[in-house]
């Protein structure tokens, strides 16, 4: 599809308030929420109806950003693997939201009795439509259009969410045997289909899609309130900002203004979190707090554990409660929870422990693939709403590490759960298979790549653009007074340190560009047309360059990387000490070659080592080795970037870390570490010598 023709179809803009400079903080409007913004000055990519508080940035439509270089290779692998062929992997994906699959009764109420294709279809369609637009791939786009149009064409004003074959005005359809059941499974599944349709409408501008979204969400507010229904809050919110639908406005107001911010007897103040309705404190791990109280239709119940995917999907929408009401506690609670996740459960590969439930960081603890997808989504939303660069750091860390470990290099087998250390095949969900039951992870992995690509650039309220996430790609968008611009990022990042951005404009014009400065980078540099500019990041972690731009201008970013060693204790293994090695956003690990299918390690591989860094700091003795990027990128074990580290022999079984630091009396050796994402078997949490542990204690 020719790009400019695509943009004319896909890029829509409405007017909004004249905006402050990007990232000065979130603005609380003096006008009432839902006021039409057309009369308040033009903002590219603004919405005709705004909430009370503006987010820091505006997501661009799907397709405005496209991958290039190594990132495009990976996206093409997704197209040729799972995303373009899901209906070949299981009949459930043929049934997903299809006109000839309309279950009712128990088959619809419970996921394991027949409703599962609705959830799987929502996950798949969300990735399918975004990847199709990102790649400008006509065949993939036709596939997405065919599946989503089937829903759009069957929707009607009496549909219950997107279950068009049931009707709100029919008593039997609203009974406890159908949609009246408090944990009716389509409540969860409809949220993901709603996101798919939101992306489809944002890219296509098709009014029939917007009508379907309105019919899905303009019913009773309970469709947003129930425990498994909050997945729909994002799509309902988006639908309102496009349409101004008064019924959706009323439902969101009922939800955020009237049904939360009450007190539970004998409990801390409730702020409306669906899976964790109390503001967390610092005294105990997040997973011991988040599962305590949860709302279910008719009252509050106690949950013993918190499921990682459900936590991300049901907690992060409440950031939107802040935008809707201006009440900071909505946002503060989400931010605080994720800060605690960093402290208590963050795996070095960038995703939280959730196998399936939350727990402490550890070598043998894992992360469900659905949790990788939902965690990335939650941090992208936090990045958009707060404008904090730290959230972008989190997204990159997950994308460059956890995401490639999910799937095979051919993008046609995957794990249900990944672990930091994988020395031998563990069987079951920790092995690479064509599909895992339940099929949630098989479907959800399709969201990983397009959600990253789509949000590499965002629009700003001063009619500029912001580089939020880095990698090779091109953004085609509108700046200033609707001037078309193309910004092409040429880079091997994160396998290289430099990013060159070429500017092409329809005409010379002034507008701001903002660049995220990674938190791990201590000495960044920025040049425009060869002239060095100041790179002191603002309080949110961005550098803003406002000038008159013209075609042929170039921006060069340099993010020097330094090897970092992080130490910790694995409380899952008798508080065993360990170390992880990082370089920029990448985690480096001791690789164990995989053979045949990703489930067979090389029996001759040597991996029984402990990190033994000499000198006065933990990174001493680590050297960098660089080679050329391969012609086609597929996360090769023979990585173009390696770190060589000093080690000593260590006796351990690979299952449980040594309970004590290794004496380090054997011969000193040097081994090459490679990026985590290039491996299927590895040691990421390394045992440490006594010398390394002593150095860590001095920090």
XYZ file of C-alpha atoms in Angstrom:
699
model
C 0.000 0.000 0.000
C 1.425 3.397 -0.986
C 2.251 5.269 2.219
C 0.815 8.707 1.494
C -2.459 7.256 0.251
C -2.536 5.181 3.429
C -1.936 8.244 5.576
C -4.779 10.138 3.973
C -7.050 7.269 4.923
C -5.588 6.560 8.328
C -4.516 9.828 9.913
C -7.344 11.820 11.402
C -7.128 14.973 13.442
C -9.524 17.090 15.437
C -9.053 20.316 17.269
C -8.383 20.670 20.981
C -7.175 23.149 23.577
C -4.033 25.131 22.842
C -1.497 23.010 24.672
C 1.439 23.697 26.955
C 4.941 22.555 26.090
C 5.318 18.793 26.014
C 5.920 17.022 29.300
C 5.399 19.989 31.599
C 2.995 17.817 33.493
C -0.589 16.731 33.128
C -3.104 19.499 32.649
C -6.396 19.572 34.519
C -8.953 21.337 32.360
C -11.090 24.028 33.890
C -13.942 23.001 31.640
C -16.151 20.053 32.464
C -15.199 16.645 31.204
C -16.564 15.748 27.824
C -16.625 19.313 26.503
C -16.270 19.342 22.739
C -12.788 20.663 21.983
C -13.224 21.804 18.388
C -13.606 25.435 19.406
C -10.440 25.490 21.516
C -7.658 25.557 18.931
C -6.316 22.865 16.646
C -4.205 19.965 17.900
C -3.077 17.302 15.490
C -4.404 13.912 16.620
C -6.518 15.514 19.325
C -9.950 14.068 19.982
C -13.253 15.935 19.633
C -14.242 15.039 23.204
C -11.709 15.208 25.993
C -11.657 14.022 29.586
C -10.885 16.372 32.453
C -7.134 15.713 32.346
C -5.010 15.445 29.262
C -2.384 12.712 28.957
C 1.175 13.816 28.285
C 1.128 12.334 24.760
C -1.254 11.095 22.096
C -0.901 7.675 20.506
C -0.589 7.800 16.736
C -2.912 5.674 14.599
C -1.813 2.142 13.810
C 0.311 2.300 10.680
C 1.765 5.750 11.263
C 4.929 4.016 12.498
C 6.480 1.203 10.488
C 9.463 -1.005 11.338
C 12.664 -1.096 9.314
C 15.991 -2.940 9.452
C 16.310 -5.744 11.960
C 12.937 -4.854 13.519
C 11.145 -5.299 10.200
C 12.793 -8.712 9.790
C 11.317 -9.722 13.128
C 7.870 -8.371 12.242
C 7.944 -10.281 8.952
C 8.741 -13.441 10.900
C 5.634 -12.762 13.006
C 3.563 -12.275 9.858
C 4.849 -15.498 8.316
C 4.565 -17.388 11.599
C 1.793 -17.023 14.143
C 0.128 -13.712 13.320
C -0.683 -14.400 9.694
C -1.657 -18.031 10.267
C -3.343 -18.380 13.662
C -6.377 -20.146 12.220
C -4.010 -22.916 11.091
C -2.751 -23.544 14.630
C -6.102 -24.385 16.238
C -9.773 -24.512 15.287
C -10.512 -22.061 18.123
C -9.046 -19.269 16.015
C -11.337 -20.180 13.126
C -14.261 -19.885 15.551
C -13.125 -16.597 17.132
C -15.979 -14.067 16.855
C -17.068 -15.816 13.647
C -20.691 -15.532 12.440
C -21.042 -19.331 12.525
C -19.877 -19.623 16.144
C -22.461 -18.179 18.538
C -22.351 -20.148 21.804
C -24.912 -19.629 24.557
C -25.551 -20.862 28.083
C -22.690 -22.617 29.839
C -20.751 -22.774 26.590
C -20.644 -18.965 26.617
C -20.434 -18.367 30.371
C -17.251 -20.364 30.968
C -13.996 -20.178 29.043
C -13.259 -23.897 29.279
C -16.702 -24.931 28.017
C -16.676 -22.990 24.781
C -16.104 -19.280 25.342
C -12.351 -19.465 24.952
C -12.276 -18.542 21.217
C -13.658 -15.117 22.151
C -10.647 -14.324 24.356
C -8.163 -15.814 21.909
C -9.704 -13.926 19.026
C -9.480 -10.640 20.918
C -5.777 -11.116 21.608
C -5.021 -12.240 18.058
C -7.078 -9.535 16.327
C -5.420 -6.834 18.454
C -2.012 -7.896 17.158
C -3.214 -8.756 13.657
C -4.735 -5.387 12.791
C -1.827 -3.395 14.254
C 0.820 -5.506 12.530
C -1.042 -5.326 9.211
C -1.038 -1.529 9.282
C 2.542 -1.320 10.583
C 3.836 -3.478 7.720
C 1.493 -1.936 5.119
C 0.787 -5.531 4.123
C -2.309 -5.809 1.916
C -2.877 -9.530 2.490
C -2.551 -9.227 6.260
C -4.786 -6.158 6.269
C -7.436 -8.006 4.268
C -7.320 -10.834 6.793
C -7.794 -8.391 9.687
C -10.561 -6.573 7.839
C -12.430 -9.798 7.069
C -12.397 -10.958 10.697
C -13.238 -7.590 12.275
C -15.846 -6.600 9.693
C -17.717 -9.797 10.542
C -18.238 -8.369 14.028
C -19.001 -4.850 12.813
C -21.623 -6.039 10.351
C -23.466 -8.123 12.950
C -23.493 -5.568 15.756
C -26.803 -3.867 16.625
C -28.037 -1.398 19.203
C -29.249 -4.177 21.523
C -25.984 -6.175 21.496
C -24.513 -7.080 24.881
C -20.954 -5.847 24.603
C -19.806 -7.449 21.316
C -21.928 -10.575 21.752
C -24.301 -9.540 18.986
C -26.335 -12.751 19.138
C -27.656 -11.828 22.606
C -29.869 -8.807 23.279
C -30.249 -6.429 26.219
C -34.028 -6.257 25.830
C -34.489 -10.041 26.092
C -35.025 -11.243 29.673
C -33.543 -14.690 29.114
C -30.357 -13.183 27.630
C -29.971 -10.950 30.688
C -30.665 -13.712 33.230
C -28.105 -15.285 35.561
C -27.876 -18.143 33.092
C -26.488 -15.756 30.499
C -25.122 -12.209 30.701
C -26.515 -11.654 34.187
C -23.943 -14.054 35.592
C -21.459 -11.907 37.534
C -18.357 -13.554 36.075
C -19.727 -13.986 32.565
C -16.637 -14.743 30.493
C -17.399 -12.481 27.498
C -16.909 -9.532 29.866
C -13.180 -10.275 29.874
C -12.964 -11.242 26.203
C -14.871 -8.216 24.892
C -12.244 -5.840 26.224
C -9.604 -7.217 23.876
C -11.919 -7.235 20.899
C -12.748 -3.619 21.812
C -9.057 -2.710 21.652
C -8.814 -4.396 18.251
C -11.763 -2.394 16.956
C -10.328 0.809 18.461
C -7.083 0.285 16.558
C -9.055 -0.537 13.407
C -11.133 2.630 13.676
C -8.118 4.793 14.523
C -6.353 3.618 11.377
C -9.284 3.411 8.966
C -11.718 6.088 10.142
C -14.562 3.752 9.120
C -17.746 5.133 10.763
C -19.304 1.666 10.876
C -16.527 0.545 13.236
C -17.159 3.505 15.521
C -20.875 2.719 15.526
C -20.117 -0.874 16.525
C -17.933 0.377 19.387
C -20.700 2.659 20.602
C -23.285 -0.109 20.524
C -20.887 -2.321 22.440
C -20.305 0.146 25.256
C -23.413 2.332 25.602
C -25.289 -0.121 27.791
C -25.374 -0.566 31.568
C -22.264 0.680 33.404
C -21.977 -2.771 34.989
C -20.377 -3.919 31.745
C -17.375 -1.854 32.851
C -17.611 -2.385 36.611
C -17.602 -6.133 37.202
C -14.403 -7.908 38.158
C -13.562 -9.252 34.706
C -15.125 -6.381 32.791
C -12.507 -3.676 33.319
C -10.575 -4.847 30.255
C -13.125 -2.793 28.301
C -12.403 0.515 30.042
C -9.673 1.511 27.572
C -11.804 0.882 24.474
C -14.887 2.505 26.050
C -12.790 5.548 26.975
C -11.389 5.762 23.425
C -14.874 5.402 21.961
C -16.135 8.296 24.050
C -13.295 10.622 23.006
C -14.138 9.967 19.347
C -17.926 10.031 19.630
C -18.972 11.954 22.735
C -21.573 9.226 23.274
C -23.567 10.407 26.314
C -24.397 6.886 27.516
C -20.718 5.924 27.582
C -19.955 9.231 29.299
C -22.561 8.426 31.934
C -21.162 4.928 32.460
C -17.595 6.198 32.927
C -18.805 8.885 35.334
C -20.824 6.326 37.288
C -17.813 4.046 37.427
C -15.133 6.557 38.376
C -17.101 9.171 40.311
C -19.865 7.296 42.107
C -18.729 3.710 42.607
C -15.262 4.337 43.979
C -13.546 6.498 46.593
C -15.627 5.053 49.404
C -14.371 3.473 52.612
C -14.577 -0.171 53.489
C -15.214 -0.794 57.166
C -11.960 -1.569 58.912
C -9.974 -1.369 55.690
C -7.774 1.331 54.148
C -9.340 3.895 51.860
C -10.589 2.281 48.668
C -9.510 4.021 45.497
C -11.159 1.870 42.893
C -8.556 -0.667 41.886
C -10.406 -3.737 40.650
C -7.890 -6.319 41.850
C -6.368 -4.205 44.557
C -8.709 -1.614 45.876
C -6.456 -0.212 48.583
C -3.483 2.115 48.201
C -0.396 -0.094 48.627
C 2.196 0.552 51.299
C 5.920 -0.208 51.409
C 5.744 -2.718 54.260
C 5.003 -5.896 52.336
C 5.425 -7.195 48.770
C 2.932 -5.993 46.183
C 1.628 -9.515 45.596
C 0.673 -9.826 49.268
C -1.412 -6.673 49.004
C -2.884 -6.776 45.510
C -4.855 -9.974 46.022
C -6.512 -9.047 49.293
C -9.682 -7.358 48.106
C -11.457 -7.544 44.807
C -14.862 -6.327 43.689
C -17.396 -8.799 42.445
C -20.991 -8.086 41.578
C -22.859 -7.559 44.816
C -19.956 -7.081 47.221
C -16.292 -7.339 48.123
C -14.495 -10.658 48.259
C -11.040 -11.795 49.291
C -8.511 -13.270 46.864
C -5.630 -15.341 48.217
C -3.307 -14.780 45.259
C -2.947 -12.253 42.500
C -2.697 -13.443 38.911
C -0.061 -11.459 37.026
C -1.991 -10.998 33.779
C -5.186 -10.072 35.561
C -3.331 -7.584 37.726
C -1.908 -5.784 34.700
C -5.092 -5.855 32.671
C -7.439 -4.907 35.502
C -5.244 -2.389 37.303
C -3.761 -0.299 34.516
C -7.126 0.951 33.136
C -7.561 2.899 36.356
C -4.956 5.338 35.123
C -7.807 6.481 32.939
C -9.793 7.185 36.096
C -7.313 9.964 36.782
C -7.789 11.438 33.327
C -11.556 11.276 33.749
C -11.846 12.733 37.250
C -8.622 14.626 37.957
C -8.265 12.597 41.178
C -4.584 11.856 41.526
C -5.044 8.809 43.741
C -6.098 6.731 40.736
C -2.763 7.308 39.018
C -0.688 7.330 42.201
C -1.917 3.880 43.203
C -0.998 2.361 39.825
C 2.422 4.037 39.790
C 3.121 2.911 43.348
C 2.116 -0.660 42.606
C 4.467 -0.865 39.645
C 7.273 0.655 41.686
C 6.714 -2.173 44.161
C 6.695 -4.680 41.307
C 10.157 -3.362 40.376
C 11.318 -3.819 43.957
C 9.775 -7.206 44.709
C 9.231 -9.200 41.528
C 11.061 -7.813 38.535
C 13.004 -10.429 36.636
C 16.225 -9.171 35.011
C 14.707 -9.833 31.591
C 12.203 -7.040 32.192
C 8.951 -8.742 33.164
C 7.427 -9.482 36.541
C 7.325 -12.911 38.190
C 3.899 -14.366 37.410
C 3.895 -18.109 36.937
C 0.830 -17.831 37.078
C 0.782 -15.822 40.291
C 3.000 -13.058 41.600
C 6.067 -13.821 43.682
C 9.658 -12.768 44.369
C 12.431 -12.485 41.788
C 14.278 -15.760 41.267
C 16.327 -17.926 38.917
C 13.661 -20.618 38.623
C 10.627 -18.318 38.828
C 8.914 -17.527 35.581
C 6.661 -15.190 33.652
C 3.614 -16.268 31.687
C 3.668 -14.998 28.100
C 0.301 -13.279 28.609
C 1.874 -11.393 31.501
C 4.719 -10.161 29.285
C 2.125 -8.748 26.865
C -0.059 -7.212 29.556
C 2.896 -5.762 31.479
C 4.222 -4.083 28.331
C 0.766 -2.681 27.623
C 0.446 -1.277 31.152
C 3.819 0.478 30.924
C 3.028 1.883 27.463
C -0.131 3.372 28.917
C 1.780 4.769 31.902
C 4.306 6.253 29.453
C 1.544 7.888 27.398
C -0.330 9.287 30.376
C 2.567 10.456 32.568
C 5.180 11.247 29.916
C 7.862 9.692 32.123
C 10.920 8.354 30.313
C 11.352 5.693 33.003
C 8.253 3.939 31.694
C 9.853 3.790 28.249
C 12.939 2.230 29.829
C 10.714 -0.497 31.261
C 9.032 -1.149 27.914
C 12.382 -1.430 26.106
C 13.806 -3.732 28.758
C 10.867 -6.124 28.361
C 10.776 -5.889 24.569
C 14.473 -6.503 23.949
C 14.746 -9.338 26.483
C 11.537 -11.065 27.555
C 9.766 -10.843 24.200
C 12.285 -12.726 22.000
C 12.513 -15.435 24.665
C 8.773 -16.077 24.251
C 8.985 -17.396 20.686
C 11.225 -19.462 18.474
C 13.397 -17.746 15.884
C 10.892 -18.807 13.191
C 7.968 -17.401 15.215
C 6.068 -20.699 15.111
C 6.654 -22.247 18.549
C 6.545 -20.602 21.961
C 6.733 -21.104 25.699
C 3.829 -20.602 28.070
C 6.245 -19.568 30.833
C 9.859 -18.374 30.549
C 12.418 -18.517 33.334
C 15.590 -16.525 33.852
C 17.716 -19.688 34.054
C 16.945 -22.544 31.677
C 19.695 -25.133 31.720
C 17.688 -28.243 30.847
C 14.196 -28.760 29.378
C 11.605 -28.411 32.109
C 8.697 -29.841 30.131
C 5.137 -28.577 29.937
C 4.654 -24.853 29.631
C 8.374 -24.103 29.797
C 9.125 -25.871 26.527
C 8.673 -24.493 23.001
C 5.545 -25.938 21.393
C 3.230 -24.926 18.547
C 0.510 -24.225 21.094
C -0.100 -24.511 24.823
C -3.408 -25.100 26.570
C -5.078 -22.910 27.501
C -4.395 -21.076 24.253
C -4.196 -17.626 25.843
C -0.420 -17.304 25.433
C -0.502 -18.670 21.896
C -2.887 -15.827 21.055
C -1.482 -13.075 23.254
C 2.061 -13.241 21.873
C 0.705 -11.639 18.686
C 0.328 -8.339 20.571
C 3.977 -8.035 21.554
C 5.669 -6.667 18.418
C 2.966 -4.364 17.022
C 2.312 -2.673 20.361
C 5.989 -1.728 20.556
C 6.243 -0.531 16.954
C 3.020 1.481 17.129
C 4.212 3.442 20.166
C 7.803 4.191 19.160
C 6.618 7.712 18.347
C 3.734 9.672 19.852
C 2.192 13.040 19.092
C 2.368 15.956 21.528
C -0.151 18.663 22.299
C 2.137 21.354 20.899
C 1.827 19.680 17.481
C 5.216 18.029 17.670
C 6.370 14.436 17.960
C 8.158 12.520 20.680
C 10.539 9.588 20.313
C 9.284 7.312 23.082
C 10.932 3.980 22.193
C 13.911 3.319 19.957
C 14.665 1.021 17.046
C 14.881 1.193 13.255
C 11.685 2.544 11.738
C 9.827 5.333 10.004
C 7.034 7.561 11.288
C 4.744 9.366 8.846
C 2.649 11.939 10.646
C 1.428 15.535 10.838
C 3.229 18.357 12.659
C 2.762 22.108 13.125
C -0.333 23.187 11.154
C -0.914 19.732 9.648
C 2.331 19.576 7.686
C 3.195 15.986 6.646
C 6.566 14.764 7.911
C 8.523 11.541 7.656
C 11.206 10.732 10.213
C 13.361 7.718 9.400
C 15.426 6.202 12.206
C 18.503 4.341 10.942
C 20.027 2.315 13.740
C 21.067 -1.107 15.030
C 19.899 -0.093 18.531
C 20.012 -1.763 21.041
C 22.900 -3.660 19.438
C 24.500 -0.302 18.619
C 24.715 3.018 20.431
C 23.898 5.525 17.668
C 20.572 6.523 16.102
C 20.391 8.745 13.014
C 17.055 10.316 12.164
C 16.464 11.748 8.695
C 13.812 14.463 8.288
C 11.579 14.825 5.216
C 8.907 17.533 5.213
C 6.264 18.717 2.765
C 7.514 22.229 3.520
C 9.882 23.915 5.933
C 8.169 24.566 9.243
C 8.764 24.986 12.962
C 7.751 22.289 15.433
C 9.239 20.509 18.462
C 10.808 17.074 18.575
C 11.281 15.440 21.964
C 13.691 12.591 22.608
C 13.614 10.155 25.509
C 16.972 9.822 27.279
C 17.340 6.280 28.663
C 17.822 6.257 32.413
C 20.795 3.895 32.162
C 22.720 6.298 29.863
C 24.989 8.701 31.760
C 26.591 10.563 28.853
C 24.133 10.940 25.971
C 24.804 13.255 23.053
C 22.541 14.885 20.479
C 23.481 16.628 17.235
C 21.361 18.387 14.618
C 23.048 18.756 11.233
C 26.392 18.128 12.924
C 25.942 20.772 15.638
C 26.115 19.481 19.204
C 23.148 20.476 21.367
C 22.672 20.331 25.121
C 21.334 16.983 26.290
C 20.330 17.768 29.853
C 17.053 15.891 30.224
C 14.087 17.582 31.857
C 12.390 16.255 34.986
C 10.536 13.652 32.938
C 13.658 12.408 31.161
C 13.253 14.028 27.719
C 15.223 16.541 25.656
C 13.086 18.895 23.571
C 14.394 20.478 20.357
C 12.210 23.217 18.874
C 13.386 24.816 15.646
C 12.511 25.308 12.004
C 12.982 21.972 10.325
C 13.451 21.289 6.615
C 13.904 18.252 4.417
C 17.427 16.897 4.634
C 17.930 17.789 8.302
C 19.442 15.009 10.398
C 19.413 14.242 14.095
C 22.074 12.016 15.600
C 21.580 10.506 19.039
C 24.379 8.705 20.820
C 23.634 6.580 23.875
C 26.968 5.203 25.155
C 26.514 1.884 26.949
C 28.536 0.643 29.904
C 28.506 -2.863 31.338
C 26.618 -3.000 34.636
C 26.581 -5.799 37.196
C 23.582 -6.023 39.523
C 23.604 -8.326 42.534
C 20.747 -9.718 44.557
C 19.436 -12.586 46.686
C 17.074 -15.306 45.513
C 14.627 -15.727 48.371
C 13.136 -18.690 46.518
C 16.478 -20.523 46.953
C 17.581 -20.016 50.564
C 18.542 -16.396 49.886
C 21.268 -17.480 47.468
C 23.431 -14.630 46.099
C 23.501 -13.969 42.362
C 24.592 -11.410 39.786
C 23.138 -10.258 36.464
C 25.036 -8.454 33.700
C 23.512 -5.625 31.639
C 24.599 -3.433 28.737
C 22.240 -0.630 27.809
C 18.711 -2.101 27.853
C 19.998 -5.635 27.191
C 20.458 -8.440 29.703
C 23.515 -10.587 28.941
C 23.563 -14.262 29.865
C 25.762 -17.329 29.725
C 24.484 -19.083 26.576
C 23.849 -22.794 26.202
C 23.465 -23.745 22.553
C 20.076 -25.140 21.562
C 19.733 -27.944 19.053
C 16.926 -28.998 16.736
C 13.797 -27.504 18.293
C 14.745 -25.174 21.128
C 14.082 -27.910 23.669
C 17.377 -29.770 23.338
C 20.496 -28.183 24.870
C 23.999 -28.988 23.678
C 25.156 -31.735 26.098
C 28.761 -30.562 25.712
C 27.994 -26.994 26.758
C 29.937 -25.660 29.759
C 27.893 -23.464 32.053
C 29.005 -24.232 35.655
C 30.638 -20.901 36.411
C 30.461 -18.077 38.941
C 31.025 -14.427 38.093
C 34.367 -13.245 39.454
C 34.895 -9.548 38.733
C 38.278 -8.144 39.814
C 39.060 -4.550 40.795
C 37.140 -2.047 42.874
C 33.838 -2.042 40.980
C 31.524 -4.792 39.807
C 31.948 -4.084 36.106
C 35.729 -4.456 36.179
C 37.234 -6.921 33.753
C 34.244 -6.942 31.364
C 35.040 -6.200 27.710
C 32.794 -5.625 24.689
C 33.023 -7.586 21.439
C 31.228 -6.328 18.324
C 30.619 -7.957 14.969
C 28.509 -7.160 11.897
C 24.729 -7.392 12.003
C 23.452 -10.425 10.089
C 21.770 -9.956 6.724
C 18.488 -11.197 8.195
C 17.747 -10.792 11.876
C 16.398 -13.796 13.807
C 17.967 -13.406 17.263
C 20.954 -15.645 16.462
C 22.909 -17.363 19.195
C 26.019 -16.033 17.447
C 25.132 -12.487 18.435
C 26.793 -9.426 16.841
C 27.235 -8.046 20.366
C 28.910 -9.973 23.187
C 30.366 -9.244 26.597
C 33.400 -11.153 27.788
C 33.397 -11.607 31.569
C 35.795 -13.146 34.134
C 34.539 -16.296 35.874
C 35.642 -19.136 38.122
C 34.399 -22.748 38.078
C 31.366 -23.464 40.274
C 29.767 -26.750 41.267
C 25.983 -26.547 41.028
C 23.147 -28.437 39.345
C 21.579 -25.585 37.382
C 18.252 -25.995 39.183
C 18.926 -24.124 42.426
C 21.575 -21.442 42.828
C 24.405 -22.229 45.285
C 23.275 -21.117 48.725
C 26.630 -19.442 49.389
C 29.130 -17.488 47.333
C 31.668 -19.700 45.532
C 35.155 -19.738 47.050
C 36.694 -19.080 43.654
C 39.818 -21.218 44.056
C 39.792 -22.693 40.558
C 41.515 -21.300 37.481
C 40.357 -17.924 36.169
C 38.581 -18.059 32.826
C 36.934 -15.634 30.439
C 33.612 -16.501 28.789
C 31.368 -14.690 26.294
C 27.869 -13.630 27.324
C 25.201 -12.893 24.706
C 21.860 -11.058 24.824
C 19.170 -12.970 26.711
C 16.834 -12.843 23.707
C 19.340 -14.739 21.536
C 19.151 -17.827 23.758
C 16.728 -20.646 24.441
C 18.910 -22.161 27.185
C 20.976 -19.896 29.456
C 22.102 -18.843 32.889
C 20.907 -15.287 33.533
C 21.191 -15.230 37.333
C 24.830 -16.180 37.734
C 26.384 -17.602 40.897
C 29.031 -15.277 42.324
C 32.430 -15.712 43.930
C 33.221 -14.466 47.399
C 35.258 -11.649 45.844
C 32.315 -10.432 43.776
C 29.998 -10.619 46.781
C 32.472 -8.604 48.866
C 32.628 -5.931 46.172
C 28.838 -5.774 46.034
C 28.673 -5.198 49.776
C 30.794 -2.059 49.382
C 28.316 -0.394 47.029
